[in-house]
XYZ file of C-alpha atoms in Angstrom:
505
model
C 94.605 89.689 132.064
C 95.602 86.086 131.436
C 98.741 84.636 132.982
C 100.797 82.636 130.477
C 101.756 79.349 132.157
C 102.014 76.941 129.235
C 102.982 77.589 125.600
C 103.170 75.429 122.490
C 105.891 76.450 120.020
C 106.097 74.991 116.487
C 107.657 77.220 113.833
C 109.029 76.832 110.324
C 110.643 80.275 110.386
C 112.891 80.060 113.438
C 113.981 83.698 113.317
C 114.181 84.974 116.906
C 112.545 81.908 118.419
C 115.455 81.036 120.741
C 115.442 84.479 122.366
C 111.649 84.467 122.548
C 111.588 81.059 124.272
C 114.275 82.158 126.734
C 112.157 85.171 127.657
C 109.156 82.901 128.218
C 111.280 80.730 130.511
C 112.059 83.832 132.565
C 108.334 83.815 133.441
C 108.470 80.079 134.253
C 106.393 79.198 131.191
C 106.290 75.486 130.404
C 107.115 74.967 126.707
C 105.741 72.195 124.519
C 107.334 71.801 121.125
C 107.504 69.693 117.974
C 110.138 68.170 115.694
C 112.780 70.561 114.440
C 111.615 73.370 116.719
C 112.067 71.201 119.821
C 115.562 70.232 118.658
C 116.552 73.868 118.073
C 115.329 74.870 121.519
C 117.082 71.964 123.238
C 120.302 72.654 121.365
C 120.109 76.176 122.787
C 119.767 74.773 126.304
C 116.035 75.423 126.678
C 113.928 72.713 128.373
C 110.928 71.603 126.307
C 108.280 68.903 126.468
C 107.846 66.856 123.289
C 104.387 67.018 121.767
C 104.285 63.202 121.791
C 104.528 63.271 125.606
C 101.404 65.434 125.662
C 99.340 63.489 123.129
C 100.605 59.980 123.929
C 101.198 59.423 120.224
C 104.460 59.707 118.281
C 104.808 62.172 115.446
C 104.020 60.118 112.365
C 103.604 60.106 108.590
C 106.649 62.298 107.974
C 105.354 64.871 110.433
C 101.925 65.141 108.821
C 100.312 64.101 112.106
C 101.648 65.464 115.370
C 99.414 68.166 116.868
C 96.014 67.006 115.576
C 94.878 65.641 118.933
C 92.224 66.460 121.582
C 94.900 67.092 124.218
C 96.208 69.884 122.021
C 92.978 71.371 120.708
C 91.071 70.731 123.925
C 93.782 72.637 125.756
C 93.321 75.545 123.335
C 89.548 75.615 122.895
C 88.373 74.983 126.463
C 86.742 78.006 128.085
C 88.448 78.378 131.439
C 85.333 79.728 133.172
C 82.978 77.093 131.789
C 82.482 74.283 134.382
C 81.535 71.724 131.726
C 84.673 72.476 129.719
C 86.840 72.266 132.830
C 85.227 68.957 133.816
C 85.829 67.534 130.327
C 89.484 68.537 130.584
C 89.802 66.803 133.968
C 88.136 63.598 132.735
C 90.382 63.365 129.670
C 93.722 64.448 131.071
C 93.761 67.708 129.110
C 95.820 70.596 130.404
C 95.215 74.174 129.250
C 97.584 75.767 126.746
C 97.774 79.534 127.196
C 99.861 80.510 124.188
C 100.494 79.138 120.712
C 103.547 80.301 118.786
C 103.194 79.026 115.235
C 104.184 80.114 111.745
C 103.359 78.023 108.724
C 105.188 75.866 106.229
C 106.833 78.030 103.515
C 104.276 77.339 100.790
C 104.800 80.668 98.988
C 108.575 80.252 98.859
C 108.189 76.679 97.641
C 105.902 77.424 94.702
C 108.078 80.417 93.744
C 111.002 78.059 93.048
C 111.585 77.317 89.405
C 110.773 73.714 88.511
C 108.968 72.886 91.755
C 106.764 69.802 91.396
C 103.161 69.529 92.511
C 104.192 66.891 95.056
C 106.774 69.238 96.583
C 104.198 72.014 96.767
C 101.557 69.803 98.373
C 103.986 68.708 101.091
C 104.275 72.367 102.081
C 100.529 72.709 102.665
C 100.394 73.094 106.436
C 97.527 71.356 108.235
C 98.345 71.224 111.920
C 99.630 74.807 112.032
C 96.481 76.505 110.714
C 94.336 74.211 112.901
C 96.176 75.285 116.062
C 96.153 78.928 115.010
C 92.405 78.879 114.426
C 91.689 77.072 117.691
C 93.785 79.533 119.671
C 92.391 82.567 117.851
C 88.798 81.381 118.360
C 89.464 81.254 122.091
C 91.259 84.602 122.284
C 89.474 85.323 125.568
C 91.791 82.722 127.153
C 94.628 82.016 124.701
C 97.258 84.140 122.951
C 98.343 83.199 119.421
C 101.622 84.554 118.007
C 102.084 83.975 114.264
C 105.099 86.080 113.297
C 108.626 86.770 114.575
C 107.799 90.460 114.161
C 105.411 90.137 117.121
C 107.878 88.632 119.592
C 109.274 91.867 121.018
C 105.817 93.372 121.488
C 104.532 90.279 123.277
C 107.564 90.009 125.554
C 107.332 93.718 126.311
C 103.770 93.315 127.583
C 104.627 90.182 129.556
C 107.350 92.149 131.336
C 104.989 95.020 131.979
C 102.253 92.740 133.387
C 104.294 90.133 135.265
C 103.770 87.366 132.719
C 100.217 88.217 131.659
C 98.666 89.498 128.423
C 95.671 91.814 128.201
C 92.433 90.864 126.478
C 92.986 93.705 123.968
C 96.350 92.221 122.961
C 94.911 88.719 122.667
C 92.118 90.014 120.445
C 94.609 91.856 118.217
C 96.780 88.755 117.965
C 93.700 86.729 116.984
C 92.856 89.182 114.195
C 96.359 88.847 112.796
C 96.135 85.061 113.108
C 92.950 84.803 111.051
C 94.430 87.146 108.443
C 97.402 84.783 108.143
C 95.311 81.643 107.712
C 93.040 83.370 105.160
C 96.112 84.515 103.223
C 97.682 81.056 103.375
C 94.566 79.184 102.263
C 94.126 81.631 99.391
C 97.645 80.928 98.146
C 96.947 77.205 98.163
C 93.613 77.679 96.405
C 95.175 79.809 93.677
C 97.988 77.309 93.177
C 95.519 74.462 92.792
C 93.579 76.434 90.211
C 90.528 77.363 92.232
C 88.657 80.282 90.701
C 85.099 80.104 92.019
C 86.024 82.189 95.064
C 88.984 84.077 93.650
C 90.502 87.147 95.233
C 94.007 88.607 95.379
C 96.275 87.179 98.040
C 97.626 90.350 99.606
C 99.925 91.049 102.533
C 100.506 94.591 103.731
C 104.049 95.811 103.178
C 103.899 99.530 103.955
C 101.678 102.534 104.468
C 102.096 105.217 101.817
C 101.973 108.945 102.478
C 98.760 109.182 100.469
C 97.051 107.791 97.375
C 96.606 109.310 93.934
C 95.778 112.584 95.705
C 96.750 113.920 99.139
C 93.246 113.483 100.579
C 93.287 109.713 99.839
C 94.807 107.129 102.169
C 96.913 104.352 100.642
C 99.129 101.374 101.405
C 101.297 98.902 99.494
C 100.283 95.245 99.594
C 102.271 92.337 98.155
C 100.794 89.547 96.042
C 103.659 87.075 96.263
C 105.053 87.731 92.768
C 108.646 88.337 93.769
C 109.560 89.679 90.344
C 107.106 92.568 90.585
C 107.853 96.263 91.077
C 106.315 96.097 94.560
C 109.381 94.051 95.580
C 111.961 96.381 94.011
C 114.808 97.432 96.285
C 114.874 101.169 97.010
C 118.573 102.053 96.913
C 118.211 105.784 97.533
C 115.829 108.704 97.437
C 112.505 109.454 99.077
C 109.935 106.767 99.769
C 107.835 105.707 96.811
C 104.420 107.283 96.395
C 101.228 105.655 95.116
C 101.639 107.273 91.700
C 105.358 106.419 91.609
C 104.486 102.733 91.961
C 101.806 102.867 89.263
C 104.050 104.635 86.757
C 107.142 102.567 87.615
C 105.195 99.376 87.019
C 103.966 100.632 83.630
C 107.516 101.567 82.633
C 109.021 98.299 83.824
C 106.438 96.119 82.098
C 107.143 97.956 78.843
C 110.917 97.451 78.841
C 110.533 93.814 79.919
C 108.748 93.177 76.617
C 111.979 93.803 74.652
C 115.094 91.658 74.314
C 117.244 94.542 73.017
C 118.618 97.263 75.319
C 115.561 99.472 75.833
C 114.686 102.587 77.801
C 111.158 103.834 78.475
C 110.239 107.207 79.922
C 106.719 107.172 81.373
C 104.328 109.935 82.410
C 100.953 109.034 83.885
C 101.393 105.389 82.759
C 101.858 106.368 79.078
C 105.194 106.367 77.239
C 106.616 109.826 76.649
C 109.397 108.099 74.741
C 110.946 104.692 74.129
C 114.386 104.138 72.687
C 116.813 101.340 71.925
C 120.552 101.447 71.396
C 123.836 99.617 71.587
C 124.449 101.230 74.967
C 122.151 102.212 77.829
C 123.122 105.842 77.351
C 122.125 105.815 73.673
C 118.832 104.069 74.486
C 118.029 106.765 77.042
C 118.963 109.607 74.702
C 116.741 108.170 71.956
C 113.827 107.813 74.379
C 114.310 111.365 75.667
C 114.423 112.827 72.145
C 110.830 111.732 71.512
C 109.410 114.292 73.949
C 111.988 115.980 76.218
C 109.340 118.336 77.647
C 107.036 115.580 78.856
C 110.014 113.585 80.149
C 110.513 116.174 82.906
C 109.417 114.562 86.179
C 108.954 111.184 84.517
C 109.817 107.598 85.348
C 112.823 106.046 83.600
C 112.981 102.256 83.189
C 115.861 100.428 81.518
C 116.120 96.663 81.038
C 119.914 96.618 81.455
C 122.230 97.590 84.322
C 122.893 101.327 84.280
C 126.453 102.614 83.899
C 127.931 105.996 84.818
C 127.522 107.423 81.318
C 123.781 106.708 81.322
C 123.388 107.957 84.896
C 125.041 111.231 83.893
C 122.494 111.675 81.099
C 119.515 110.754 83.283
C 120.401 113.336 85.932
C 120.502 116.222 83.461
C 116.754 116.701 83.923
C 114.467 116.146 86.918
C 113.366 112.519 87.127
C 111.088 111.015 89.787
C 112.178 107.362 89.587
C 114.772 105.294 87.778
C 114.316 101.527 87.718
C 116.754 98.950 86.377
C 118.123 95.470 87.167
C 121.423 96.919 88.408
C 123.814 99.851 88.678
C 127.571 100.035 88.595
C 129.356 101.917 91.383
C 129.862 105.028 89.317
C 126.213 105.157 88.318
C 125.042 104.790 91.899
C 127.294 107.606 93.071
C 125.834 109.921 90.415
C 122.207 108.925 90.998
C 122.403 108.950 94.789
C 123.696 112.513 94.700
C 120.163 113.497 93.618
C 118.338 113.323 96.948
C 114.859 113.450 95.450
C 115.526 110.749 92.849
C 114.180 107.348 93.812
C 116.528 104.600 92.600
C 114.960 101.135 92.334
C 116.724 97.862 91.610
C 114.843 94.872 90.235
C 116.009 91.339 90.953
C 115.602 90.243 87.333
C 114.202 91.336 83.964
C 110.949 89.431 83.810
C 107.391 90.468 82.973
C 104.767 90.267 85.696
C 103.096 86.918 86.284
C 99.714 85.839 87.541
C 96.297 87.338 86.901
C 95.420 91.027 86.674
C 92.743 92.479 88.935
C 90.663 95.587 88.336
C 88.289 96.680 91.029
C 84.888 98.032 90.153
C 82.163 99.112 92.561
C 80.756 95.966 94.089
C 83.124 93.549 92.415
C 86.426 92.611 90.872
C 87.350 91.941 87.259
C 90.033 89.301 86.764
C 91.921 88.511 83.567
C 95.110 86.844 82.403
C 97.931 89.253 81.559
C 98.519 90.441 78.029
C 101.715 88.481 77.431
C 101.370 88.208 73.660
C 104.607 88.873 71.787
C 104.313 89.476 68.078
C 106.798 87.811 65.735
C 107.660 88.684 62.170
C 106.113 85.482 60.876
C 102.788 86.438 62.520
C 102.349 89.439 60.220
C 99.811 89.349 57.417
C 100.695 91.769 54.623
C 97.451 93.168 53.199
C 98.714 96.089 51.068
C 99.951 96.014 47.498
C 103.312 97.376 48.542
C 105.449 95.017 50.615
C 107.108 96.504 53.713
C 110.906 96.701 53.705
C 112.979 94.905 56.327
C 113.635 98.249 58.017
C 109.913 99.017 58.100
C 109.118 95.609 59.569
C 111.631 96.156 62.390
C 110.105 99.575 63.039
C 106.562 98.179 62.935
C 107.336 95.424 65.450
C 109.018 97.968 67.751
C 106.062 100.381 67.498
C 103.558 97.591 68.055
C 105.067 96.696 71.416
C 105.062 100.334 72.558
C 101.409 100.514 71.484
C 100.624 97.517 73.665
C 101.678 99.557 76.716
C 99.888 102.770 75.745
C 96.384 103.672 76.900
C 93.661 103.201 74.279
C 92.888 104.582 71.848
C 96.630 104.302 71.150
C 98.649 105.434 68.148
C 102.455 105.266 68.036
C 104.703 106.804 65.369
C 108.163 105.238 65.347
C 111.326 104.395 63.510
C 113.432 101.326 64.107
C 114.284 101.479 67.821
C 112.821 104.927 68.571
C 109.397 106.426 69.146
C 108.595 109.589 67.200
C 105.207 110.558 68.604
C 102.527 109.042 70.840
C 98.782 109.643 70.805
C 97.192 108.059 73.866
C 93.875 107.724 75.643
C 91.647 109.502 73.148
C 87.959 108.801 72.599
C 88.471 108.926 68.815
C 91.206 106.988 67.000
C 91.647 109.691 64.393
C 92.260 112.184 67.228
C 95.026 109.930 68.538
C 96.537 109.958 65.031
C 96.456 113.757 65.006
C 97.774 114.191 68.547
C 100.630 111.717 68.069
C 101.881 113.717 65.081
C 101.170 117.087 66.672
C 103.243 116.282 69.762
C 106.152 114.787 67.821
C 109.479 116.538 68.340
C 111.194 114.365 65.736
C 110.336 114.315 62.009
C 107.192 112.271 61.446
C 107.760 111.896 57.706
C 109.341 108.538 56.977
C 108.167 106.925 60.227
C 105.776 104.008 60.629
C 102.520 103.922 62.596
C 101.051 101.388 65.010
C 97.419 101.278 66.100
C 96.362 99.157 69.083
C 92.997 98.322 67.461
C 91.564 98.382 63.962
C 90.741 101.558 62.062
C 86.942 101.806 61.979
C 87.124 104.238 59.054
C 89.745 105.246 56.523
C 89.999 108.785 57.985
C 92.705 107.745 60.457
C 94.813 106.307 57.666
C 94.273 109.353 55.476
C 95.405 111.602 58.340
C 98.500 109.468 58.987
C 99.400 109.510 55.274
C 99.252 113.323 55.288
C 101.869 113.203 58.032
C 104.226 111.253 55.764
C 104.263 107.785 57.272
C 105.370 104.854 55.105
C 103.866 101.775 56.790
C 101.101 100.771 59.211
C 100.617 97.916 61.675
C 97.152 97.246 63.062
C 95.030 94.241 64.134
C 92.519 94.349 61.295
C 89.026 92.992 61.755
C 86.913 96.051 60.928
C 83.850 95.711 58.714
C 85.534 98.441 56.659
C 88.917 96.726 56.330
C 88.563 96.804 52.542
C 88.168 100.602 52.600
C 91.167 100.990 54.901
C 93.322 98.685 52.751
C 92.249 100.643 49.677
C 93.329 103.861 51.415
C 96.735 102.357 52.181
C 97.164 101.386 48.544
C 96.073 104.818 47.331
C 98.722 106.429 49.536
C 101.403 103.888 48.620
C 101.661 102.628 52.211
C 102.673 99.168 53.315
C 100.191 97.728 55.804
C 100.269 94.582 57.931
C 97.584 92.979 60.090
C 98.428 91.273 63.387
C 95.100 89.601 64.158
C 95.658 90.634 67.793
C 94.311 93.685 69.619
C 96.008 95.441 72.546
C 93.377 97.582 74.259
C 94.681 99.017 77.543
C 92.191 100.742 79.829
């Protein structure tokens, strides 16, 4: 046990700090403090010692230098049972500090603000805080370090139980959490500055999940700091989200965020069972559902507009795992919340995910920029003899975006604003062509076709033509492009090249 006699408190997030300091005073703990924290404590009637009275130096350089001093770090790092350390403290007027209560400048919140300048971000890089945290955590045998308001109650509870002392086990646990915080913080700064030699995701644990992809796997949700992401969605009702719910919800949300028009996506196992657009949310949902109403059962519904009562009524006609949207009117919420097993998520805004993508492999991590390419009409290269109509071009652009969010090899049959059939995740592209048509519940004849990568042979195009399509969109770039173009001309199809591939593994 270590009796807490002297504590240094310096916090940016002042949540709960007044009550925590009052509890420390109940154990006659002497409190040292800095700047705004000292003012807050004094205003609350709590006696504190200014850090400048300890160091003999004023806080200077706009607060950049205040705790970087031997009388602070000596008081933290000195081993209490080491005679040489104790003698050095006596010679230099250093008193031991038994507890550090520090949380860091809000760097993450600062860089998340739109329009923040580099200078503003740099000013929120904490120096003294991490230094004190690391000093205290290194000497956990003698010093307790408290880095989050969420820890205050637990610490006070043990102090009450042990007459003002903390156990070595608690100090060790607090030190672990402290080093996790500083590692997380430094990683955020490194990523912001563009460092990529030692790149890894900056993750903070948000919740344990019941299990992973399967019941025998353990799982948890960690946050990366992208506040627009599905991991930060607000759960308005329903059971807690599962591992698979999060994966599918993210796939659905990223798809609808790629459209400006009112769009609904129904996802199963990360692939679109149907995507629809309409003048109203209800119509968009009905068009998405019509693509494959059987596969939609137990799916994830994402809509890039607030959901009204009419749409909610349609959604609840079949079993749905998750619905995700930027908002819900009161009538819609009443209808959706009546379904106890339906998870209702609200996003803060309609924005695609930001930052890099990570894929773990055994022994390493693959990192890439996100596929944020949006195809425009003027990007299309018409390679067939027949020119596509305006209606076909709209349908091709719609299908192309759905294809981007479908597992490779991906084939999408569509009309303007509605998927007709989806062939996903096949080892052979011609098999995806066949499966997309085979699974179609709507008439394939008269639809257009999108392929996420080039056709290596003309057989895929021949198969699609037999199904009655009228136009094709694909990247091009095959050594047999001439054969494929010739096939399109033979069948009277319009075909456009994008010059961009959308593999999704």
